[in-house]
């Protein structure tokens, strides 16, 4: 009996069954001898640890009759109380823009009964040229999914007879038209195309979906088709619900994996140009999927087998990439037209490595080592991409702002309340002040981007990467630190955020945006009640507060 007790915890199932001593190896000596698969039951302590880990990382949040599982996602976990607010409507209602062709979405994936031929939806040659120029100016510098010079040649060649183009190119061109329209303001769209933006969104969304269905995109291994689908998803961030987008970015990831884009070894037999374009597409999909996971409440922990080992795209200009080249040129030591994408990917890779590598420092457990690692990353990004940059060029200016905002957010994570061992512990006023000031620094980069005229072409993209997590942290800090100069400045910035992001007070009643509104009102009401309690002057409602109150008043009456 003694032998059994001392070996049972480490014994494989075969040795336990035979009641013989197991040498604890994997496979053990006995299983090797009899040629059997060596397996062990998980320890009870391991099961308890796994269960505890699950309780820490995942939870169900409810909004009306909707249940959502949130896993390893600080944004949604920190908003869980606002999602359950009784003022929330039972279901998300898509806005008019998001309802466009809503009934066709299922057909788009599972195969339509009938599509109007995309041949009939091509714009005039003049409009086609205008849309492609808008794509090159507003979209391409921030995505680099296609090779600008090559696609420009193909588009210009197709203008003479658009009905004769190959089906895969037609997919790509329609997706370019769609994302180009997304990037335009209402005024720009009317000036360029003489029609309301919503009409063009409807036309080219339908045309893109019809063209993708026509080529049977779910079974396709054509890079042009995947590029088209990825551009379509970038446009869909402005047209569809976050949950739908996350599901579809997962589909894009699987399509890319099926083509081997996640494995560097699968690119070795391709030309340097083709391999590089696949790297660009893969990393854009990874970024898109990660963001979709965050805003939908899904886990943001990457799995090593899903990430693959594909190299980062080279920091080289489009003009230095030629389909006939025999080798890639050396990475540029100065700013290139890929600088924005290069900076995003460099920072994104580091963040994924922090989650994947066991030796990586954890912000709340080893803050000094974590901050040192952030400093090293900042120095690397500066030396590799930003050292000789001309910030007067809008794309370069945006890349610099991206880097500064990202590093500020990383440093802020050290003092994030969600990383405390006891999340319910009261924070000191000094710590609250530090969190508020650091959060404010991050949010100001977003405000700066919206108020800088030279960045207007990129607002379609900037608005899709709003730092929600930091904004929640700012609002939470304001609910606890209700007075003082820092609080006054912070509320002015909050009002500016709502001014620049009208979708935060949407007719669609998107769960995330509604939760932000609930938290904003709760923090403001705390400020008012605190002023009333101490006999101070009651602050007048800000414009964003009045709008939020009005919308909730309307909702309550429905």
mmCIF file of N, CA and C in Angstrom, residues 217-347:
data_model
loop_
_atom_site.group_PDB
_atom_site.id
_atom_site.type_symbol
_atom_site.label_atom_id
_atom_site.label_comp_id
_atom_site.label_asym_id
_atom_site.label_seq_id
_atom_site.Cartn_x
_atom_site.Cartn_y
_atom_site.Cartn_z
ATOM 1 N N UNK A 217 -15.191 32.320 -52.401
ATOM 2 C CA UNK A 217 -14.019 32.755 -51.638
ATOM 3 C C UNK A 217 -13.681 31.839 -50.470
ATOM 4 N N UNK A 218 -14.669 31.125 -49.924
ATOM 5 C CA UNK A 218 -14.384 30.247 -48.789
ATOM 6 C C UNK A 218 -13.475 29.089 -49.177
ATOM 7 N N UNK A 219 -13.452 28.747 -50.443
ATOM 8 C CA UNK A 219 -12.593 27.654 -50.910
ATOM 9 C C UNK A 219 -11.374 28.162 -51.674
ATOM 10 N N UNK A 220 -11.296 29.449 -51.852
ATOM 11 C CA UNK A 220 -10.233 30.012 -52.677
ATOM 12 C C UNK A 220 -8.900 30.043 -51.938
ATOM 13 N N UNK A 221 -7.823 29.830 -52.691
ATOM 14 C CA UNK A 221 -6.464 30.021 -52.162
ATOM 15 C C UNK A 221 -5.738 31.096 -52.974
ATOM 16 N N UNK A 222 -6.509 31.956 -53.587
ATOM 17 C CA UNK A 222 -5.978 33.052 -54.406
ATOM 18 C C UNK A 222 -5.664 34.235 -53.491
ATOM 19 N N UNK A 223 -4.444 34.746 -53.563
ATOM 20 C CA UNK A 223 -4.052 35.856 -52.692
ATOM 21 C C UNK A 223 -4.905 37.094 -52.944
ATOM 22 N N UNK A 224 -5.251 37.364 -54.202
ATOM 23 C CA UNK A 224 -6.084 38.537 -54.491
ATOM 24 C C UNK A 224 -7.425 38.444 -53.768
ATOM 25 N N UNK A 225 -7.981 37.248 -53.707
ATOM 26 C CA UNK A 225 -9.269 37.061 -53.036
ATOM 27 C C UNK A 225 -9.121 37.326 -51.540
ATOM 28 N N UNK A 226 -8.036 36.837 -50.943
ATOM 29 C CA UNK A 226 -7.809 37.088 -49.517
ATOM 30 C C UNK A 226 -7.559 38.575 -49.263
ATOM 31 N N UNK A 227 -6.819 39.225 -50.145
ATOM 32 C CA UNK A 227 -6.617 40.672 -50.016
ATOM 33 C C UNK A 227 -7.954 41.408 -50.083
ATOM 34 N N UNK A 228 -8.813 40.980 -51.002
ATOM 35 C CA UNK A 228 -10.134 41.606 -51.135
ATOM 36 C C UNK A 228 -10.958 41.408 -49.871
ATOM 37 N N UNK A 229 -10.934 40.194 -49.330
ATOM 38 C CA UNK A 229 -11.712 39.906 -48.125
ATOM 39 C C UNK A 229 -11.183 40.710 -46.938
ATOM 40 N N UNK A 230 -9.873 40.879 -46.850
ATOM 41 C CA UNK A 230 -9.283 41.647 -45.751
ATOM 42 C C UNK A 230 -9.656 43.122 -45.853
ATOM 43 N N UNK A 231 -9.616 43.684 -47.043
ATOM 44 C CA UNK A 231 -10.057 45.073 -47.223
ATOM 45 C C UNK A 231 -11.544 45.210 -46.906
ATOM 46 N N UNK A 232 -12.314 44.209 -47.284
ATOM 47 C CA UNK A 232 -13.747 44.203 -46.962
ATOM 48 C C UNK A 232 -13.947 44.242 -45.448
ATOM 49 N N UNK A 233 -13.142 43.476 -44.709
ATOM 50 C CA UNK A 233 -13.259 43.461 -43.249
ATOM 51 C C UNK A 233 -12.854 44.800 -42.646
ATOM 52 N N UNK A 234 -11.849 45.438 -43.216
ATOM 53 C CA UNK A 234 -11.470 46.770 -42.737
ATOM 54 C C UNK A 234 -12.631 47.750 -42.902
ATOM 55 N N UNK A 235 -13.347 47.627 -44.010
ATOM 56 C CA UNK A 235 -14.524 48.475 -44.218
ATOM 57 C C UNK A 235 -15.645 48.096 -43.265
ATOM 58 N N UNK A 236 -15.753 46.806 -42.974
ATOM 59 C CA UNK A 236 -16.862 46.313 -42.155
ATOM 60 C C UNK A 236 -16.781 46.821 -40.716
ATOM 61 N N UNK A 237 -15.606 47.253 -40.281
ATOM 62 C CA UNK A 237 -15.491 47.834 -38.938
ATOM 63 C C UNK A 237 -16.445 49.007 -38.764
ATOM 64 N N UNK A 238 -16.783 49.672 -39.863
ATOM 65 C CA UNK A 238 -17.663 50.837 -39.815
ATOM 66 C C UNK A 238 -19.106 50.487 -40.173
ATOM 67 N N UNK A 239 -19.354 49.236 -40.556
ATOM 68 C CA UNK A 239 -20.665 48.881 -41.092
ATOM 69 C C UNK A 239 -21.356 47.749 -40.354
ATOM 70 N N UNK A 240 -20.627 46.990 -39.557
ATOM 71 C CA UNK A 240 -21.204 45.796 -38.931
ATOM 72 C C UNK A 240 -20.971 45.814 -37.427
ATOM 73 N N UNK A 241 -21.679 44.955 -36.727
ATOM 74 C CA UNK A 241 -21.506 44.819 -35.288
ATOM 75 C C UNK A 241 -20.141 44.217 -34.981
ATOM 76 N N UNK A 242 -19.625 44.525 -33.793
ATOM 77 C CA UNK A 242 -18.317 44.018 -33.390
ATOM 78 C C UNK A 242 -18.278 42.499 -33.357
ATOM 79 N N UNK A 243 -19.363 41.870 -32.911
ATOM 80 C CA UNK A 243 -19.388 40.412 -32.824
ATOM 81 C C UNK A 243 -19.282 39.778 -34.207
ATOM 82 N N UNK A 244 -19.994 40.348 -35.177
ATOM 83 C CA UNK A 244 -19.934 39.835 -36.545
ATOM 84 C C UNK A 244 -18.522 39.989 -37.096
ATOM 85 N N UNK A 245 -17.924 41.137 -36.859
ATOM 86 C CA UNK A 245 -16.575 41.388 -37.363
ATOM 87 C C UNK A 245 -15.582 40.389 -36.787
ATOM 88 N N UNK A 246 -15.682 40.113 -35.483
ATOM 89 C CA UNK A 246 -14.739 39.180 -34.860
ATOM 90 C C UNK A 246 -14.857 37.788 -35.480
ATOM 91 N N UNK A 247 -16.067 37.337 -35.725
ATOM 92 C CA UNK A 247 -16.256 36.031 -36.353
ATOM 93 C C UNK A 247 -15.639 36.002 -37.749
ATOM 94 N N UNK A 248 -15.797 37.079 -38.490
ATOM 95 C CA UNK A 248 -15.289 37.109 -39.858
ATOM 96 C C UNK A 248 -13.772 37.283 -39.906
ATOM 97 N N UNK A 249 -13.185 37.984 -38.935
ATOM 98 C CA UNK A 249 -11.718 38.061 -38.908
ATOM 99 C C UNK A 249 -11.125 36.691 -38.588
ATOM 100 N N UNK A 250 -11.842 35.911 -37.778
ATOM 101 C CA UNK A 250 -11.403 34.535 -37.544
ATOM 102 C C UNK A 250 -11.422 33.726 -38.826
ATOM 103 N N UNK A 251 -12.418 33.970 -39.657
ATOM 104 C CA UNK A 251 -12.496 33.299 -40.952
ATOM 105 C C UNK A 251 -11.319 33.692 -41.837
ATOM 106 N N UNK A 252 -10.982 34.974 -41.845
ATOM 107 C CA UNK A 252 -9.829 35.430 -42.631
ATOM 108 C C UNK A 252 -8.539 34.783 -42.137
ATOM 109 N N UNK A 253 -8.418 34.642 -40.820
ATOM 110 C CA UNK A 253 -7.230 33.998 -40.252
ATOM 111 C C UNK A 253 -7.108 32.564 -40.740
ATOM 112 N N UNK A 254 -8.219 31.830 -40.731
ATOM 113 C CA UNK A 254 -8.194 30.432 -41.189
ATOM 114 C C UNK A 254 -7.887 30.352 -42.685
ATOM 115 N N UNK A 255 -8.428 31.260 -43.459
ATOM 116 C CA UNK A 255 -8.130 31.273 -44.896
ATOM 117 C C UNK A 255 -6.641 31.495 -45.129
ATOM 118 N N UNK A 256 -6.058 32.424 -44.361
ATOM 119 C CA UNK A 256 -4.629 32.707 -44.503
ATOM 120 C C UNK A 256 -3.786 31.512 -44.069
ATOM 121 N N UNK A 257 -4.205 30.846 -42.990
ATOM 122 C CA UNK A 257 -3.466 29.670 -42.533
ATOM 123 C C UNK A 257 -3.538 28.544 -43.556
ATOM 124 N N UNK A 258 -4.695 28.393 -44.174
ATOM 125 C CA UNK A 258 -4.837 27.358 -45.199
ATOM 126 C C UNK A 258 -3.869 27.611 -46.352
ATOM 127 N N UNK A 259 -3.585 28.871 -46.615
ATOM 128 C CA UNK A 259 -2.645 29.224 -47.678
ATOM 129 C C UNK A 259 -1.199 29.216 -47.193
ATOM 130 N N UNK A 260 -0.998 28.979 -45.876
ATOM 131 C CA UNK A 260 0.353 28.896 -45.334
ATOM 132 C C UNK A 260 0.996 30.231 -45.036
ATOM 133 N N UNK A 261 0.197 31.292 -44.960
ATOM 134 C CA UNK A 261 0.776 32.614 -44.731
ATOM 135 C C UNK A 261 1.389 32.743 -43.346
ATOM 136 N N UNK A 262 0.997 31.873 -42.419
ATOM 137 C CA UNK A 262 1.508 31.973 -41.050
ATOM 138 C C UNK A 262 2.838 31.257 -40.871
ATOM 139 N N UNK A 263 3.317 30.567 -41.897
ATOM 140 C CA UNK A 263 4.566 29.813 -41.803
ATOM 141 C C UNK A 263 5.579 30.343 -42.809
ATOM 142 N N UNK A 264 6.707 30.775 -42.298
ATOM 143 C CA UNK A 264 7.757 31.302 -43.162
ATOM 144 C C UNK A 264 8.248 30.235 -44.135
ATOM 145 N N UNK A 265 8.262 28.987 -43.694
ATOM 146 C CA UNK A 265 8.744 27.906 -44.562
ATOM 147 C C UNK A 265 7.887 27.753 -45.811
ATOM 148 N N UNK A 266 6.593 28.094 -45.711
ATOM 149 C CA UNK A 266 5.710 27.946 -46.874
ATOM 150 C C UNK A 266 5.965 29.018 -47.923
ATOM 151 N N UNK A 267 6.741 30.040 -47.567
ATOM 152 C CA UNK A 267 7.005 31.140 -48.489
ATOM 153 C C UNK A 267 8.339 30.985 -49.213
ATOM 154 N N UNK A 268 9.111 29.954 -48.847
ATOM 155 C CA UNK A 268 10.474 29.853 -49.359
ATOM 156 C C UNK A 268 10.544 29.571 -50.854
ATOM 157 N N UNK A 269 9.530 28.891 -51.400
ATOM 158 C CA UNK A 269 9.581 28.568 -52.823
ATOM 159 C C UNK A 269 8.905 29.635 -53.685
ATOM 160 N N UNK A 270 8.523 30.741 -53.065
ATOM 161 C CA UNK A 270 7.910 31.845 -53.799
ATOM 162 C C UNK A 270 8.956 32.898 -54.141
ATOM 163 N N UNK A 271 8.633 33.754 -55.077
ATOM 164 C CA UNK A 271 9.535 34.862 -55.389
ATOM 165 C C UNK A 271 9.592 35.805 -54.193
ATOM 166 N N UNK A 272 10.678 36.557 -54.034
ATOM 167 C CA UNK A 272 10.766 37.498 -52.907
ATOM 168 C C UNK A 272 9.575 38.453 -52.850
ATOM 169 N N UNK A 273 9.104 38.898 -54.005
ATOM 170 C CA UNK A 273 7.960 39.816 -54.048
ATOM 171 C C UNK A 273 6.698 39.137 -53.519
ATOM 172 N N UNK A 274 6.386 37.947 -54.012
ATOM 173 C CA UNK A 274 5.172 37.246 -53.584
ATOM 174 C C UNK A 274 5.226 36.893 -52.099
ATOM 175 N N UNK A 275 6.397 36.488 -51.626
ATOM 176 C CA UNK A 275 6.537 36.154 -50.206
ATOM 177 C C UNK A 275 6.317 37.391 -49.339
ATOM 178 N N UNK A 276 6.863 38.520 -49.764
ATOM 179 C CA UNK A 276 6.718 39.749 -48.981
ATOM 180 C C UNK A 276 5.266 40.213 -48.933
ATOM 181 N N UNK A 277 4.557 40.102 -50.045
ATOM 182 C CA UNK A 277 3.150 40.504 -50.054
ATOM 183 C C UNK A 277 2.330 39.619 -49.129
ATOM 184 N N UNK A 278 2.670 38.348 -49.039
ATOM 185 C CA UNK A 278 1.952 37.456 -48.123
ATOM 186 C C UNK A 278 2.249 37.805 -46.668
ATOM 187 N N UNK A 279 3.470 38.219 -46.389
ATOM 188 C CA UNK A 279 3.785 38.673 -45.025
ATOM 189 C C UNK A 279 2.945 39.902 -44.674
ATOM 190 N N UNK A 280 2.835 40.813 -45.595
ATOM 191 C CA UNK A 280 2.036 42.017 -45.340
ATOM 192 C C UNK A 280 0.584 41.661 -45.026
ATOM 193 N N UNK A 281 0.004 40.776 -45.822
ATOM 194 C CA UNK A 281 -1.398 40.403 -45.621
ATOM 195 C C UNK A 281 -1.567 39.689 -44.286
ATOM 196 N N UNK A 282 -0.668 38.767 -43.969
ATOM 197 C CA UNK A 282 -0.780 37.999 -42.728
ATOM 198 C C UNK A 282 -0.779 38.914 -41.506
ATOM 199 N N UNK A 283 0.165 39.836 -41.459
ATOM 200 C CA UNK A 283 0.266 40.680 -40.270
ATOM 201 C C UNK A 283 -0.884 41.678 -40.170
ATOM 202 N N UNK A 284 -1.422 42.097 -41.297
ATOM 203 C CA UNK A 284 -2.602 42.962 -41.236
ATOM 204 C C UNK A 284 -3.801 42.194 -40.675
ATOM 205 N N UNK A 285 -3.933 40.930 -41.059
ATOM 206 C CA UNK A 285 -5.028 40.101 -40.532
ATOM 207 C C UNK A 285 -4.861 39.889 -39.033
ATOM 208 N N UNK A 286 -3.638 39.651 -38.588
ATOM 209 C CA UNK A 286 -3.380 39.447 -37.159
ATOM 210 C C UNK A 286 -3.778 40.688 -36.358
ATOM 211 N N UNK A 287 -3.403 41.865 -36.833
ATOM 212 C CA UNK A 287 -3.761 43.111 -36.148
ATOM 213 C C UNK A 287 -5.272 43.296 -36.136
ATOM 214 N N UNK A 288 -5.897 43.041 -37.267
ATOM 215 C CA UNK A 288 -7.345 43.211 -37.389
ATOM 216 C C UNK A 288 -8.087 42.259 -36.460
ATOM 217 N N UNK A 289 -7.632 41.021 -36.394
ATOM 218 C CA UNK A 289 -8.291 40.030 -35.542
ATOM 219 C C UNK A 289 -8.105 40.356 -34.062
ATOM 220 N N UNK A 290 -6.918 40.834 -33.696
ATOM 221 C CA UNK A 290 -6.677 41.195 -32.301
ATOM 222 C C UNK A 290 -7.566 42.330 -31.839
ATOM 223 N N UNK A 291 -7.724 43.332 -32.684
ATOM 224 C CA UNK A 291 -8.594 44.456 -32.329
ATOM 225 C C UNK A 291 -10.055 44.008 -32.260
ATOM 226 N N UNK A 292 -10.476 43.172 -33.202
ATOM 227 C CA UNK A 292 -11.851 42.673 -33.191
ATOM 228 C C UNK A 292 -12.123 41.872 -31.925
ATOM 229 N N UNK A 293 -11.135 41.100 -31.474
ATOM 230 C CA UNK A 293 -11.294 40.330 -30.240
ATOM 231 C C UNK A 293 -11.482 41.258 -29.050
ATOM 232 N N UNK A 294 -10.709 42.332 -28.998
ATOM 233 C CA UNK A 294 -10.805 43.251 -27.860
ATOM 234 C C UNK A 294 -12.189 43.874 -27.759
ATOM 235 N N UNK A 295 -12.696 44.406 -28.865
ATOM 236 C CA UNK A 295 -13.963 45.134 -28.790
ATOM 237 C C UNK A 295 -15.172 44.205 -28.727
ATOM 238 N N UNK A 296 -14.977 42.904 -28.980
ATOM 239 C CA UNK A 296 -16.099 41.965 -28.886
ATOM 240 C C UNK A 296 -16.113 41.214 -27.562
ATOM 241 N N UNK A 297 -15.062 41.385 -26.748
ATOM 242 C CA UNK A 297 -15.025 40.728 -25.448
ATOM 243 C C UNK A 297 -14.373 39.370 -25.458
ATOM 244 N N UNK A 298 -13.700 39.012 -26.553
ATOM 245 C CA UNK A 298 -13.063 37.699 -26.654
ATOM 246 C C UNK A 298 -11.674 37.731 -26.031
ATOM 247 N N UNK A 299 -11.106 36.534 -25.863
ATOM 248 C CA UNK A 299 -9.765 36.430 -25.308
ATOM 249 C C UNK A 299 -8.766 37.073 -26.250
ATOM 250 N N UNK A 300 -7.809 37.785 -25.669
ATOM 251 C CA UNK A 300 -6.758 38.409 -26.465
ATOM 252 C C UNK A 300 -5.418 37.717 -26.249
ATOM 253 N N UNK A 301 -5.452 36.514 -25.688
ATOM 254 C CA UNK A 301 -4.226 35.752 -25.507
ATOM 255 C C UNK A 301 -3.918 34.980 -26.778
ATOM 256 N N UNK A 302 -2.857 35.319 -27.498
ATOM 257 C CA UNK A 302 -2.553 34.612 -28.738
ATOM 258 C C UNK A 302 -2.006 33.225 -28.452
ATOM 259 N N UNK A 303 -2.290 32.287 -29.341
ATOM 260 C CA UNK A 303 -1.741 30.937 -29.229
ATOM 261 C C UNK A 303 -0.565 30.823 -30.196
ATOM 262 N N UNK A 304 0.519 30.226 -29.724
ATOM 263 C CA UNK A 304 1.730 30.165 -30.536
ATOM 264 C C UNK A 304 1.489 29.439 -31.854
ATOM 265 N N UNK A 305 0.681 28.372 -31.819
ATOM 266 C CA UNK A 305 0.470 27.605 -33.041
ATOM 267 C C UNK A 305 -0.385 28.365 -34.048
ATOM 268 N N UNK A 306 -1.155 29.344 -33.568
ATOM 269 C CA UNK A 306 -1.952 30.168 -34.477
ATOM 270 C C UNK A 306 -1.136 31.324 -35.033
ATOM 271 N N UNK A 307 -0.224 31.849 -34.216
ATOM 272 C CA UNK A 307 0.566 32.997 -34.646
ATOM 273 C C UNK A 307 1.552 32.622 -35.742
ATOM 274 N N UNK A 308 2.062 31.402 -35.690
ATOM 275 C CA UNK A 308 3.033 30.993 -36.682
ATOM 276 C C UNK A 308 4.380 31.651 -36.476
ATOM 277 N N UNK A 309 5.185 31.656 -37.539
ATOM 278 C CA UNK A 309 6.539 32.208 -37.430
ATOM 279 C C UNK A 309 6.902 33.074 -38.635
ATOM 280 N N UNK A 310 5.896 33.575 -39.315
ATOM 281 C CA UNK A 310 6.156 34.418 -40.479
ATOM 282 C C UNK A 310 6.876 35.700 -40.066
ATOM 283 N N UNK A 311 7.897 36.053 -40.816
ATOM 284 C CA UNK A 311 8.678 37.252 -40.509
ATOM 285 C C UNK A 311 7.835 38.518 -40.646
ATOM 286 N N UNK A 312 8.277 39.557 -39.965
ATOM 287 C CA UNK A 312 7.651 40.859 -40.145
ATOM 288 C C UNK A 312 7.986 41.387 -41.542
ATOM 289 N N UNK A 313 7.060 42.117 -42.150
ATOM 290 C CA UNK A 313 7.371 42.708 -43.462
ATOM 291 C C UNK A 313 8.557 43.659 -43.363
ATOM 292 N N UNK A 314 9.277 43.773 -44.446
ATOM 293 C CA UNK A 314 10.451 44.650 -44.479
ATOM 294 C C UNK A 314 10.025 46.113 -44.504
ATOM 295 N N UNK A 315 10.837 46.954 -43.894
ATOM 296 C CA UNK A 315 10.577 48.396 -43.880
ATOM 297 C C UNK A 315 11.146 49.008 -45.154
ATOM 298 N N UNK A 316 10.434 48.775 -46.266
ATOM 299 C CA UNK A 316 10.887 49.272 -47.567
ATOM 300 C C UNK A 316 9.715 49.923 -48.295
ATOM 301 N N UNK A 317 10.034 50.844 -49.178
ATOM 302 C CA UNK A 317 9.015 51.547 -49.944
ATOM 303 C C UNK A 317 8.379 50.633 -50.984
ATOM 304 N N UNK A 318 7.131 50.945 -51.328
ATOM 305 C CA UNK A 318 6.469 50.205 -52.404
ATOM 306 C C UNK A 318 7.285 50.259 -53.687
ATOM 307 N N UNK A 319 7.897 51.416 -53.943
ATOM 308 C CA UNK A 319 8.667 51.571 -55.167
ATOM 309 C C UNK A 319 9.899 50.692 -55.228
ATOM 310 N N UNK A 320 10.362 50.216 -54.067
ATOM 311 C CA UNK A 320 11.531 49.334 -54.027
ATOM 312 C C UNK A 320 11.152 47.869 -54.173
ATOM 313 N N UNK A 321 9.845 47.592 -54.200
ATOM 314 C CA UNK A 321 9.353 46.231 -54.405
ATOM 315 C C UNK A 321 8.977 46.061 -55.871
ATOM 316 N N UNK A 322 9.592 45.091 -56.530
ATOM 317 C CA UNK A 322 9.312 44.839 -57.942
ATOM 318 C C UNK A 322 9.019 43.352 -58.109
ATOM 319 N N UNK A 323 7.930 42.996 -58.801
ATOM 320 C CA UNK A 323 7.592 41.574 -58.949
ATOM 321 C C UNK A 323 8.719 40.724 -59.519
ATOM 322 N N UNK A 324 9.571 41.300 -60.359
ATOM 323 C CA UNK A 324 10.629 40.518 -61.007
ATOM 324 C C UNK A 324 11.910 40.439 -60.190
ATOM 325 N N UNK A 325 11.969 41.054 -59.018
ATOM 326 C CA UNK A 325 13.209 41.100 -58.244
ATOM 327 C C UNK A 325 13.625 39.699 -57.784
ATOM 328 N N UNK A 326 14.922 39.498 -57.673
ATOM 329 C CA UNK A 326 15.454 38.206 -57.234
ATOM 330 C C UNK A 326 15.737 38.179 -55.743
ATOM 331 N N UNK A 327 15.770 39.348 -55.107
ATOM 332 C CA UNK A 327 15.993 39.428 -53.661
ATOM 333 C C UNK A 327 15.424 40.745 -53.155
ATOM 334 N N UNK A 328 15.005 40.735 -51.885
ATOM 335 C CA UNK A 328 14.496 41.963 -51.290
ATOM 336 C C UNK A 328 15.644 42.929 -51.025
ATOM 337 N N UNK A 329 15.432 44.218 -51.208
ATOM 338 C CA UNK A 329 16.470 45.186 -50.833
ATOM 339 C C UNK A 329 16.612 45.240 -49.319
ATOM 340 N N UNK A 330 17.726 45.771 -48.871
ATOM 341 C CA UNK A 330 17.936 45.906 -47.427
ATOM 342 C C UNK A 330 16.915 46.881 -46.852
ATOM 343 N N UNK A 331 16.512 46.620 -45.604
ATOM 344 C CA UNK A 331 15.560 47.506 -44.934
ATOM 345 C C UNK A 331 16.138 48.908 -44.851
ATOM 346 N N UNK A 332 15.299 49.888 -45.059
ATOM 347 C CA UNK A 332 15.749 51.279 -45.074
ATOM 348 C C UNK A 332 16.073 51.765 -43.668
ATOM 349 N N UNK A 333 17.111 52.599 -43.578
ATOM 350 C CA UNK A 333 17.478 53.196 -42.290
ATOM 351 C C UNK A 333 16.743 54.508 -42.057
ATOM 352 N N UNK A 334 15.982 54.953 -43.038
ATOM 353 C CA UNK A 334 15.204 56.185 -42.909
ATOM 354 C C UNK A 334 13.725 55.864 -43.059
ATOM 355 N N UNK A 335 12.887 56.887 -42.930
ATOM 356 C CA UNK A 335 11.443 56.684 -43.009
ATOM 357 C C UNK A 335 11.040 56.204 -44.399
ATOM 358 N N UNK A 336 10.076 55.291 -44.446
ATOM 359 C CA UNK A 336 9.556 54.772 -45.707
ATOM 360 C C UNK A 336 8.045 54.969 -45.738
ATOM 361 N N UNK A 337 7.428 54.609 -46.869
ATOM 362 C CA UNK A 337 5.976 54.730 -46.938
ATOM 363 C C UNK A 337 5.261 53.582 -46.226
ATOM 364 N N UNK A 338 6.027 52.677 -45.618
ATOM 365 C CA UNK A 338 5.436 51.612 -44.796
ATOM 366 C C UNK A 338 5.644 51.873 -43.304
ATOM 367 N N UNK A 339 6.073 53.075 -42.941
ATOM 368 C CA UNK A 339 6.480 53.334 -41.558
ATOM 369 C C UNK A 339 5.346 53.087 -40.571
ATOM 370 N N UNK A 340 4.137 53.481 -40.912
ATOM 371 C CA UNK A 340 3.022 53.300 -39.980
ATOM 372 C C UNK A 340 2.786 51.818 -39.708
ATOM 373 N N UNK A 341 2.727 51.018 -40.768
ATOM 374 C CA UNK A 341 2.518 49.577 -40.597
ATOM 375 C C UNK A 341 3.689 48.935 -39.861
ATOM 376 N N UNK A 342 4.899 49.366 -40.171
ATOM 377 C CA UNK A 342 6.082 48.785 -39.531
ATOM 378 C C UNK A 342 6.081 49.028 -38.031
ATOM 379 N N UNK A 343 5.732 50.250 -37.619
ATOM 380 C CA UNK A 343 5.688 50.572 -36.187
ATOM 381 C C UNK A 343 4.600 49.762 -35.497
ATOM 382 N N UNK A 344 3.426 49.670 -36.104
ATOM 383 C CA UNK A 344 2.320 48.902 -35.512
ATOM 384 C C UNK A 344 2.709 47.446 -35.311
ATOM 385 N N UNK A 345 3.314 46.864 -36.333
ATOM 386 C CA UNK A 345 3.661 45.445 -36.260
ATOM 387 C C UNK A 345 4.762 45.219 -35.235
ATOM 388 N N UNK A 346 5.763 46.092 -35.204
ATOM 389 C CA UNK A 346 6.862 45.947 -34.238
ATOM 390 C C UNK A 346 6.331 45.947 -32.808
ATOM 391 N N UNK A 347 5.454 46.892 -32.502
ATOM 392 C CA UNK A 347 4.879 46.966 -31.156
ATOM 393 C C UNK A 347 3.947 45.788 -30.911
#
